[in-house]
Coordinates of C-alpha atoms in Angstrom, one line a residue:
Chain A
X42 CA -28.0 -43.4 47.8
X43 CA -30.3 -40.6 47.0
X44 CA -29.0 -37.2 45.9
X45 CA -31.3 -34.3 45.3
X46 CA -29.5 -31.4 43.6
X47 CA -30.8 -27.9 43.6
X48 CA -34.4 -28.8 42.4
X49 CA -37.1 -26.3 41.6
X50 CA -40.7 -27.4 41.4
X51 CA -43.7 -25.4 40.3
X52 CA -47.4 -25.9 40.6
X53 CA -48.4 -23.8 37.6
X54 CA -47.1 -20.4 38.4
X55 CA -46.4 -21.2 42.1
X56 CA -42.8 -21.8 42.9
X57 CA -43.2 -24.5 45.5
X58 CA -39.6 -25.8 45.9
X59 CA -36.8 -23.3 45.6
X60 CA -33.4 -24.8 45.0
X61 CA -33.6 -27.7 47.5
X62 CA -30.6 -30.0 47.9
X63 CA -30.2 -33.0 50.2
X64 CA -28.9 -36.5 50.2
X65 CA -29.6 -39.8 51.9
X66 CA -26.9 -42.4 52.5
X67 CA -27.5 -46.1 52.6
X68 CA -28.8 -47.3 56.0
X69 CA -29.7 -43.8 57.2
X70 CA -32.9 -42.4 58.5
X71 CA -33.2 -38.8 57.2
X72 CA -36.1 -36.6 58.0
X73 CA -37.5 -33.5 56.4
X74 CA -39.4 -31.4 58.9
X75 CA -41.2 -28.1 58.5
X76 CA -44.6 -26.5 58.9
X77 CA -47.7 -27.0 56.7
X78 CA -47.0 -25.9 53.2
X79 CA -43.3 -25.8 53.6
X80 CA -42.9 -28.2 50.6
X81 CA -42.1 -31.5 52.4
X82 CA -44.7 -33.6 50.6
X83 CA -44.0 -31.8 47.3
X84 CA -40.3 -32.8 47.6
X85 CA -41.2 -36.5 48.2
X86 CA -43.7 -36.5 45.4
X87 CA -41.1 -35.1 43.1
X88 CA -38.5 -37.7 44.1
X89 CA -41.0 -40.5 43.4
X90 CA -41.9 -39.1 40.0
X91 CA -45.5 -37.9 40.6
X92 CA -44.3 -34.3 40.1
X93 CA -41.6 -33.0 37.9
X94 CA -38.7 -30.7 38.4
X95 CA -38.2 -27.6 36.2
X96 CA -34.5 -27.5 37.0
X97 CA -32.1 -29.5 39.1
X98 CA -31.5 -33.2 39.2
X99 CA -32.4 -36.2 41.3
X100 CA -30.0 -39.2 41.4
X101 CA -30.9 -42.5 42.9
X102 CA -28.2 -45.2 43.1
X103 CA -26.1 -43.1 40.8
X104 CA -28.8 -42.8 38.1
X105 CA -30.5 -39.7 37.1
X106 CA -34.3 -40.1 37.5
X107 CA -35.4 -37.3 35.0
X108 CA -38.2 -38.5 32.7
X109 CA -38.7 -41.8 34.4
X110 CA -42.4 -42.3 35.1
X111 CA -43.4 -43.0 38.7
X112 CA -44.5 -46.6 38.1
X113 CA -41.0 -47.5 36.8
X114 CA -39.3 -46.2 40.0
X115 CA -40.7 -49.0 42.1
X116 CA -38.7 -51.6 40.2
X117 CA -35.6 -49.6 40.9
X118 CA -36.1 -49.8 44.7
X119 CA -38.0 -46.7 45.6
X120 CA -41.1 -47.1 47.7
X121 CA -43.3 -44.2 48.6
X122 CA -45.9 -44.4 51.4
X123 CA -48.0 -41.4 50.6
X124 CA -49.6 -38.8 52.8
X125 CA -53.0 -39.9 54.0
X126 CA -52.0 -43.6 53.6
X127 CA -53.9 -44.0 50.3
X128 CA -54.5 -47.7 50.9
X129 CA -57.0 -49.4 48.6
X130 CA -60.1 -49.2 50.8
X131 CA -62.2 -51.7 49.0
X132 CA -59.6 -54.4 48.7
X133 CA -58.6 -56.8 51.5
X134 CA -55.5 -56.3 53.6
X135 CA -53.7 -59.1 51.8
X136 CA -54.7 -57.7 48.3
X137 CA -53.3 -54.4 49.3
X138 CA -50.0 -56.1 50.2
X139 CA -50.0 -58.0 47.0
X140 CA -50.4 -54.7 45.1
X141 CA -47.3 -53.5 47.0
X142 CA -45.4 -56.4 45.5
X143 CA -46.8 -55.7 42.0
X144 CA -43.3 -55.4 40.5
X145 CA -42.0 -58.5 42.3
X146 CA -41.8 -61.9 40.6
X147 CA -44.6 -64.3 41.8
X148 CA -42.0 -66.3 43.9
X149 CA -41.1 -63.2 45.8
X150 CA -44.6 -62.4 47.1
X151 CA -45.0 -65.1 49.8
X152 CA -41.7 -64.5 51.6
X153 CA -42.4 -60.8 51.6
X154 CA -45.9 -61.4 52.9
X155 CA -44.4 -63.5 55.7
X156 CA -41.9 -60.8 56.6
X157 CA -44.5 -58.0 56.6
X158 CA -46.8 -60.1 58.8
X159 CA -44.0 -60.7 61.2
X160 CA -43.4 -56.9 61.4
X161 CA -47.1 -56.2 61.7
X162 CA -48.9 -59.2 63.4
X163 CA -52.1 -57.2 63.5
X164 CA -52.2 -57.2 59.7
X165 CA -52.0 -61.0 59.7
X166 CA -55.0 -61.2 61.9
X167 CA -56.9 -59.0 59.6
X168 CA -55.6 -60.3 56.2
X169 CA -59.0 -61.1 54.8
X170 CA -60.7 -57.9 56.1
X171 CA -61.6 -55.1 53.7
X172 CA -58.9 -52.4 54.3
X173 CA -61.5 -49.6 54.6
X174 CA -62.7 -51.1 57.8
X175 CA -59.3 -50.9 59.6
X176 CA -58.6 -48.3 62.2
X177 CA -56.4 -45.4 61.4
X178 CA -53.3 -46.9 63.1
X179 CA -53.9 -50.2 61.3
X180 CA -54.3 -48.4 58.0
X181 CA -50.9 -46.7 58.5
X182 CA -49.3 -50.1 59.3
X183 CA -50.9 -51.4 56.1
X184 CA -49.6 -48.5 54.1
X185 CA -46.1 -49.1 55.5
X186 CA -46.3 -52.8 55.0
X187 CA -47.5 -52.3 51.4
X188 CA -44.4 -50.1 50.8
X189 CA -42.1 -52.8 52.2
X190 CA -43.6 -55.4 49.9
X191 CA -41.5 -54.2 46.9
X192 CA -38.2 -54.8 48.7
X193 CA -37.4 -51.1 48.6
X194 CA -33.8 -49.9 48.9
X195 CA -35.2 -46.6 50.0
X196 CA -38.5 -46.2 51.9
X197 CA -40.1 -42.8 51.8
X198 CA -42.7 -42.1 54.5
X199 CA -44.9 -39.1 54.2
X200 CA -46.5 -38.0 57.5
X201 CA -46.9 -41.5 59.0
X202 CA -48.2 -40.0 62.3
X203 CA -50.9 -37.9 60.7
X204 CA -54.2 -38.1 62.5
X205 CA -53.1 -40.8 64.9
X206 CA -53.6 -40.9 68.7
X207 CA -50.3 -40.3 70.7
X208 CA -50.0 -44.0 71.6
X209 CA -50.3 -45.0 68.0
X210 CA -47.8 -42.4 67.0
X211 CA -45.3 -44.0 69.4
X212 CA -46.0 -47.4 67.9
X213 CA -45.4 -46.1 64.4
X214 CA -42.1 -44.5 65.4
X215 CA -41.1 -47.8 67.2
X216 CA -41.7 -49.5 63.9
X217 CA -39.6 -46.9 62.1
X218 CA -36.8 -47.5 64.6
X219 CA -37.1 -51.3 64.1
X220 CA -36.9 -50.9 60.3
X221 CA -33.9 -48.6 60.7
X222 CA -32.1 -51.2 62.9
X223 CA -32.9 -53.9 60.3
X224 CA -31.0 -51.8 57.8
X225 CA -33.8 -50.1 55.8
X226 CA -32.9 -46.7 54.5
X227 CA -35.7 -44.2 55.2
X228 CA -36.6 -40.7 54.1
X229 CA -39.2 -39.5 56.6
X230 CA -41.3 -36.4 56.2
X231 CA -43.0 -35.3 59.4
X232 CA -44.8 -32.4 61.1
X233 CA -44.2 -34.1 64.4
X234 CA -40.6 -32.7 64.5
X235 CA -39.7 -34.0 67.9
X236 CA -40.5 -37.6 67.2
X237 CA -39.0 -37.4 63.7
X238 CA -35.7 -36.0 64.9
X239 CA -35.4 -38.5 67.8
X240 CA -35.4 -41.4 65.3
X241 CA -33.4 -39.7 62.5
X242 CA -29.7 -39.8 61.9
X243 CA -29.9 -36.5 60.1
X244 CA -32.6 -33.9 59.4
X245 CA -33.3 -31.0 57.2
X246 CA -35.7 -28.1 58.0
X247 CA -37.8 -26.8 55.2
X248 CA -39.4 -23.4 55.2
X249 CA -41.4 -22.1 52.3
X250 CA -39.7 -24.3 49.8
X251 CA -36.1 -23.8 51.0
X252 CA -33.8 -25.7 53.3
X253 CA -33.0 -23.4 56.3
X254 CA -31.2 -25.7 58.6
X255 CA -29.6 -29.1 58.6
X256 CA -27.7 -31.3 61.1
X257 CA -27.9 -34.6 62.9
X258 CA -31.1 -35.4 64.7
X259 CA -29.6 -34.5 68.1
X260 CA -28.2 -31.2 66.8
X261 CA -31.5 -30.1 65.4
X262 CA -33.3 -31.2 68.6
X263 CA -31.2 -28.8 70.6
X264 CA -31.0 -26.0 68.0
X265 CA -32.5 -22.9 69.5
X266 CA -34.2 -21.7 66.3
X267 CA -35.6 -25.1 65.6
X268 CA -36.8 -25.5 69.1
X269 CA -38.6 -22.2 69.0
X270 CA -40.3 -22.8 65.6
X271 CA -41.1 -26.5 65.6
X272 CA -40.6 -28.0 69.1
X273 CA -42.8 -25.6 71.0
X274 CA -40.1 -23.6 72.8
Chain B
X245 CA -97.0 -70.5 30.1
X246 CA -97.3 -67.4 28.1
X247 CA -95.8 -65.4 30.9
X248 CA -92.9 -67.8 31.2
X249 CA -92.0 -67.5 27.6
X250 CA -92.1 -63.7 27.8
X251 CA -89.9 -63.9 30.9
X252 CA -87.4 -66.1 29.1
X253 CA -87.3 -63.8 26.1
X254 CA -86.8 -61.0 28.6
X255 CA -83.9 -62.8 30.3
X256 CA -82.2 -63.5 27.0
X257 CA -82.6 -59.9 25.8
X258 CA -81.4 -58.8 29.2
X259 CA -78.4 -61.0 28.9
X260 CA -77.3 -59.0 25.8
X261 CA -77.8 -55.8 27.8
X262 CA -75.8 -57.3 30.6
X263 CA -72.8 -58.1 28.4
X264 CA -72.9 -54.5 27.0
X265 CA -73.3 -53.1 30.5
X266 CA -70.3 -55.1 31.8
X267 CA -68.2 -53.3 29.2
X268 CA -69.6 -49.9 30.3
X269 CA -69.2 -50.6 33.9
X270 CA -65.6 -51.8 33.6
X271 CA -64.5 -48.8 31.7
X272 CA -66.3 -46.5 34.1
X273 CA -64.9 -48.3 37.1
X274 CA -61.3 -47.9 35.9
X275 CA -61.2 -44.8 33.7
X276 CA -64.0 -43.0 35.5
X277 CA -65.5 -42.0 32.2
X278 CA -68.8 -42.9 30.4
X279 CA -67.7 -44.3 27.1
X280 CA -70.8 -43.3 25.1
X281 CA -69.1 -44.8 22.0
X282 CA -69.4 -48.3 23.5
X283 CA -72.8 -48.9 21.8
X284 CA -71.3 -48.0 18.5
X285 CA -68.4 -50.5 19.0
X286 CA -71.2 -53.1 19.2
X287 CA -72.5 -52.0 15.9
X288 CA -69.0 -52.2 14.3
X289 CA -68.8 -55.7 15.8
X290 CA -72.1 -56.6 14.1
X291 CA -70.9 -55.3 10.7
X292 CA -67.6 -57.1 10.9
X293 CA -69.3 -60.4 11.7
X294 CA -71.9 -59.7 8.9
X295 CA -69.1 -59.1 6.4
X296 CA -67.2 -62.1 7.5
X297 CA -70.2 -64.3 7.0
X298 CA -71.7 -62.7 3.8
X299 CA -68.6 -61.7 1.8
X300 CA -65.8 -64.0 3.1
X301 CA -68.3 -66.8 3.7
X302 CA -66.7 -67.7 7.0
X303 CA -68.6 -69.8 9.6
X304 CA -70.5 -67.9 12.3
X305 CA -68.1 -68.7 15.2
X306 CA -65.1 -67.5 13.2
X307 CA -66.9 -64.3 12.4
X308 CA -67.3 -63.7 16.1
X309 CA -63.6 -64.2 16.7
X310 CA -62.8 -61.8 13.9
X311 CA -65.3 -59.2 15.2
X312 CA -63.8 -59.5 18.7
X313 CA -60.3 -59.0 17.3
X314 CA -61.3 -55.9 15.2
X315 CA -63.3 -54.4 18.1
X316 CA -60.4 -54.9 20.6
X317 CA -58.1 -53.1 18.3
X318 CA -60.7 -50.4 17.6
X319 CA -61.3 -49.9 21.4
X320 CA -57.6 -49.5 22.2
X321 CA -57.1 -47.1 19.2
X322 CA -60.1 -45.0 20.3
X323 CA -58.8 -44.9 23.8
X324 CA -55.3 -44.0 22.7
X325 CA -56.3 -41.3 20.2
X326 CA -59.4 -39.7 21.7
X327 CA -59.4 -40.3 25.5
X328 CA -55.7 -40.7 26.6
X329 CA -54.8 -37.1 25.7
X330 CA -57.7 -35.9 28.0
X331 CA -56.6 -37.9 31.0
X332 CA -56.1 -34.6 33.0
X333 CA -59.1 -32.8 31.5
X334 CA -62.5 -32.3 33.1
X335 CA -64.9 -35.2 32.9
X336 CA -67.2 -33.0 30.9
X337 CA -64.6 -32.7 28.1
X338 CA -64.1 -36.5 28.0
X339 CA -67.9 -37.0 27.9
X340 CA -68.3 -34.7 25.0
X341 CA -65.4 -36.4 23.2
X342 CA -67.1 -39.8 23.8
X343 CA -70.3 -38.5 22.2
X344 CA -68.2 -37.2 19.3
X345 CA -66.6 -40.6 18.8
X346 CA -70.0 -42.2 18.9
X347 CA -71.3 -40.1 16.0
X348 CA -68.0 -40.5 14.2
X349 CA -68.4 -44.3 14.3
X350 CA -72.0 -44.1 13.2
X351 CA -71.2 -41.9 10.2
X352 CA -68.2 -43.9 9.3
X353 CA -70.3 -47.0 9.3
X354 CA -72.9 -45.3 7.1
X355 CA -70.1 -44.3 4.6
X356 CA -68.7 -47.8 4.4
X357 CA -71.9 -49.9 4.6
X358 CA -74.7 -47.5 3.7
X359 CA -77.7 -46.4 5.7
X360 CA -80.1 -49.1 4.7
X361 CA -80.5 -52.0 7.0
X362 CA -78.7 -55.3 6.3
X363 CA -80.3 -58.6 7.0
X364 CA -78.2 -60.4 9.5
X365 CA -78.1 -64.2 9.5
X366 CA -78.4 -65.3 13.2
X367 CA -75.7 -67.5 14.6
X368 CA -78.5 -70.0 15.5
X369 CA -81.2 -69.8 12.8
X370 CA -84.8 -69.6 14.1
X371 CA -85.8 -72.7 12.0
X372 CA -83.7 -75.8 11.4
X373 CA -83.1 -77.6 8.0
X374 CA -86.5 -79.4 8.3
X375 CA -88.4 -76.1 8.8
X376 CA -89.1 -76.8 12.5
X377 CA -88.4 -74.2 15.1
X378 CA -84.8 -74.4 16.4
X379 CA -86.0 -74.5 20.0
X380 CA -86.1 -76.6 23.1
X381 CA -89.7 -77.8 23.5
X382 CA -91.0 -78.2 27.1
X383 CA -94.3 -79.2 28.6
X384 CA -95.5 -81.0 25.4
X385 CA -94.5 -78.1 23.2
X386 CA -96.4 -75.5 25.3
X387 CA -93.2 -73.7 26.1
X388 CA -90.6 -73.3 23.4
X389 CA -87.2 -71.8 24.2
X390 CA -85.2 -70.9 21.2
X391 CA -81.7 -72.3 21.2
X392 CA -80.5 -68.8 20.4
X393 CA -81.8 -67.6 23.7
X394 CA -80.1 -70.5 25.5
X395 CA -76.9 -69.6 23.8
X396 CA -77.2 -65.9 24.7
X397 CA -77.8 -66.7 28.4
X398 CA -75.0 -69.2 28.5
X399 CA -72.5 -66.7 27.0
X400 CA -73.7 -64.0 29.5
X401 CA -73.1 -66.3 32.4
X402 CA -69.7 -67.4 31.1
X403 CA -68.7 -63.7 30.6
X404 CA -69.9 -62.8 34.1
X405 CA -68.1 -65.6 35.8
X406 CA -64.9 -65.0 33.8
X407 CA -64.8 -61.3 34.7
X408 CA -65.5 -62.0 38.3
X409 CA -62.6 -64.4 38.4
X410 CA -60.4 -62.0 36.4
X411 CA -60.9 -59.0 38.7
X412 CA -60.9 -61.0 41.9
X413 CA -58.1 -63.5 41.4
X414 CA -55.6 -62.4 38.8
X415 CA -52.8 -59.9 39.2
X416 CA -53.9 -57.7 36.3
X417 CA -57.5 -57.8 37.5
X418 CA -56.5 -56.7 41.0
X419 CA -54.3 -54.0 39.5
X420 CA -57.4 -52.8 37.7
X421 CA -59.4 -52.6 40.9
X422 CA -56.4 -50.7 42.5
X423 CA -56.5 -48.2 39.6
X424 CA -60.2 -47.8 39.9
X425 CA -59.8 -46.7 43.5
X426 CA -56.7 -44.5 43.4
X427 CA -54.6 -44.0 40.3
X428 CA -51.9 -42.1 42.1
X429 CA -51.4 -44.8 44.7
X430 CA -51.6 -47.5 42.0
X431 CA -48.7 -45.8 40.3
X432 CA -46.7 -45.8 43.5
X433 CA -47.1 -49.6 43.5
X434 CA -45.4 -49.8 40.1
X435 CA -48.7 -50.3 38.2
X436 CA -48.6 -48.8 34.7
X437 CA -52.0 -47.0 34.9
X438 CA -52.2 -46.1 31.2
X439 CA -51.6 -49.7 30.2
X440 CA -54.2 -50.9 32.6
X441 CA -56.7 -48.5 31.2
X442 CA -55.9 -49.7 27.6
X443 CA -56.4 -53.3 28.7
X444 CA -59.8 -52.4 30.2
X445 CA -60.8 -50.8 26.9
X446 CA -59.6 -53.9 25.1
X447 CA -61.7 -56.2 27.3
X448 CA -64.8 -53.9 27.1
X449 CA -64.6 -53.7 23.3
X450 CA -64.1 -57.5 22.9
X451 CA -67.3 -57.9 25.0
X452 CA -69.0 -55.3 22.8
X453 CA -68.2 -57.4 19.7
X454 CA -69.8 -60.5 21.4
X455 CA -72.8 -58.4 22.4
X456 CA -73.0 -57.1 18.8
X457 CA -73.2 -60.5 17.3
X458 CA -75.8 -61.7 19.8
X459 CA -77.8 -58.6 19.5
X460 CA -77.9 -58.8 15.7
X461 CA -78.8 -62.5 15.9
X462 CA -81.7 -61.5 18.1
X463 CA -83.0 -58.7 15.9
X464 CA -81.8 -60.1 12.6
X465 CA -81.1 -56.7 11.1
X466 CA -78.2 -54.3 11.2
X467 CA -77.8 -50.6 10.5
X468 CA -75.4 -47.8 11.5
X469 CA -77.6 -46.8 14.5
X470 CA -78.1 -50.4 15.7
X471 CA -75.9 -49.9 18.7
X472 CA -77.1 -46.6 20.0
X473 CA -80.4 -47.6 21.7
X474 CA -79.1 -50.9 23.2
X475 CA -76.0 -48.9 24.2
X476 CA -78.1 -46.4 26.1
X477 CA -80.2 -49.1 27.7
X478 CA -77.1 -51.0 28.8
X479 CA -75.7 -47.8 30.3
X480 CA -79.1 -47.5 32.1
X481 CA -78.7 -51.1 33.2
X482 CA -75.2 -50.4 34.5
X483 CA -76.4 -47.4 36.5
X484 CA -79.5 -49.4 37.6
X485 CA -77.3 -52.1 39.1
X486 CA -74.7 -49.7 40.5
X487 CA -72.1 -48.4 38.1
X488 CA -68.7 -49.8 38.6
X489 CA -70.0 -53.1 40.0
X490 CA -69.8 -56.2 37.8
X491 CA -72.6 -58.2 39.5
X492 CA -74.6 -54.9 39.4
X493 CA -74.2 -54.7 35.6
X494 CA -75.3 -58.3 35.3
X495 CA -78.3 -57.9 37.5
X496 CA -79.3 -54.5 36.0
X497 CA -79.1 -55.9 32.5
X498 CA -81.2 -58.9 33.2
X499 CA -83.8 -56.9 35.1
X500 CA -84.0 -54.3 32.3
X501 CA -84.5 -57.1 29.7
X502 CA -87.3 -58.6 31.8
X503 CA -89.0 -55.2 32.4
X504 CA -88.8 -54.4 28.7
X505 CA -90.2 -57.8 27.6
X506 CA -93.1 -57.8 30.1
X507 CA -93.9 -54.2 29.4
X508 CA -94.1 -54.9 25.7
X509 CA -96.2 -58.0 26.2
X510 CA -98.7 -56.7 28.8
X511 CA -98.8 -52.9 28.7
X512 CA -97.8 -51.4 25.4
X513 CA -95.1 -51.9 22.8
X514 CA -94.8 -48.2 22.2
X515 CA -94.5 -47.3 25.9
X516 CA -92.0 -50.1 26.8
X517 CA -89.0 -47.8 26.7
X518 CA -90.8 -45.1 28.6
X519 CA -91.7 -47.6 31.3
X520 CA -88.1 -48.8 31.4
X521 CA -86.6 -45.4 32.0
X522 CA -89.4 -44.6 34.5
X523 CA -88.3 -47.6 36.5
X524 CA -84.7 -46.4 36.4
X525 CA -85.7 -43.0 37.7
X526 CA -87.6 -44.5 40.6
X527 CA -84.8 -46.9 41.5
X528 CA -82.3 -44.1 41.5
X529 CA -84.6 -42.0 43.7
X530 CA -84.7 -44.7 46.3
X531 CA -81.2 -46.0 45.9
X532 CA -79.0 -43.4 44.4
X533 CA -76.0 -45.7 44.1
X534 CA -78.0 -48.4 42.2
X535 CA -79.2 -51.8 43.3
X536 CA -75.7 -53.2 44.1
X537 CA -73.9 -49.8 44.3
X538 CA -70.8 -50.1 46.4
X539 CA -71.0 -48.9 49.9
X540 CA -68.1 -49.6 52.2
X541 CA -68.0 -48.1 55.6
X542 CA -64.7 -46.2 55.7
X543 CA -62.8 -45.2 58.8
X544 CA -60.3 -42.4 58.5

């Protein structure tokens, strides 16, 4: 579904992503793990069109994404739930979700709202509430729900567990599992490697802009080097 | 009774400021820039309407429509040529460009229409065909409210209600609010941020044209610098009410008009502007985000 081919990304003179390649098949949950500054978020931001590659290509559903602006990718089925949630704090929960369905025809909004409210009953309770007043966990649910409103073929989640209490982290990963079983294809970027690998079909380990290891979730969970570096021994 | 008539005159002057301030505040809210050329778009609107009425002999209402059309195009062109290339630049660079555009428009107007003031025929003349004042007489003629003032106030309220509906209920309006909060996230929703900014400029400039016609009807004269002082006052009104807030711009504009009118009547005509800006400074000292400045408690 998604094929990233030997991409190089620069921030000015800084070479942030050095020849990264990976792919995501339909129905899979694939995770990119790695430490702070390894280039995980940069990779996602490049896939969704916010950043641009200098060399290399990104193919989504068989089409090259070069030169397509970020806002056009949503129509093609790519949804990105960015790091730090980035919900619209001054808009209501429902308005946030409506924005998620911006590219959808009017008739598609209500069924999607129903579906998201079914996944996240808490959001339904708070639909008229201003999003800035939600708790951290609820804001993350809102960000994910907003991403699902565009009927994405591929959902990209950037650090969904960031800054959440352990119990909420578990909830978020439960949701990811549920989405997976419902057939959603997910590309997950996480610092919480253990959780990410336990829900993922496959994973890639990023280190200073390069992929240093890859395998199934289980393989990586039991890989000695990965254990040492990311799973706390 | 005298006080009441000053008050009403203040409210109608304030309504003009409010319409200008609404344009300012919308552009600031979405593009996060102070469009100092906004006042000069008002002046262009005034001239277009003046030319339509004097040279093409069109009726007043049609001249307003024409002025709105020209200013809408002008606003979008200014945004596209001068501001869009600076989207990633520092806000200071954009501010200086806006000041440059402002002087450009003033000088262009001077070249085209000359520096000497033109007499503007108000949309609603002060006297009717029989030579009586064109005004609503109340309390046995003790209080007289010009129909022009009533028109200005009505237009202001219509504009305010329409904008509130637009930003609160329509898809494009909500997309504007999304852009105003977080352009990156808005893009991830599939919102075309550049187009949304252009639409904002179009709306703001159309409002500027309306404000231009009303302002010239009020002052009955027109010159290339006509827009600059009201522009600055309307900017003040927008800050006063809380920049970025639509009800804030409305409230700020009306209050500013009232203060100006009462200061002129009871204190000093010369000092009116000084008093106006002094009040602004005091309000900002007490409430830095303006009267209705947005404050949303945010949990992270």
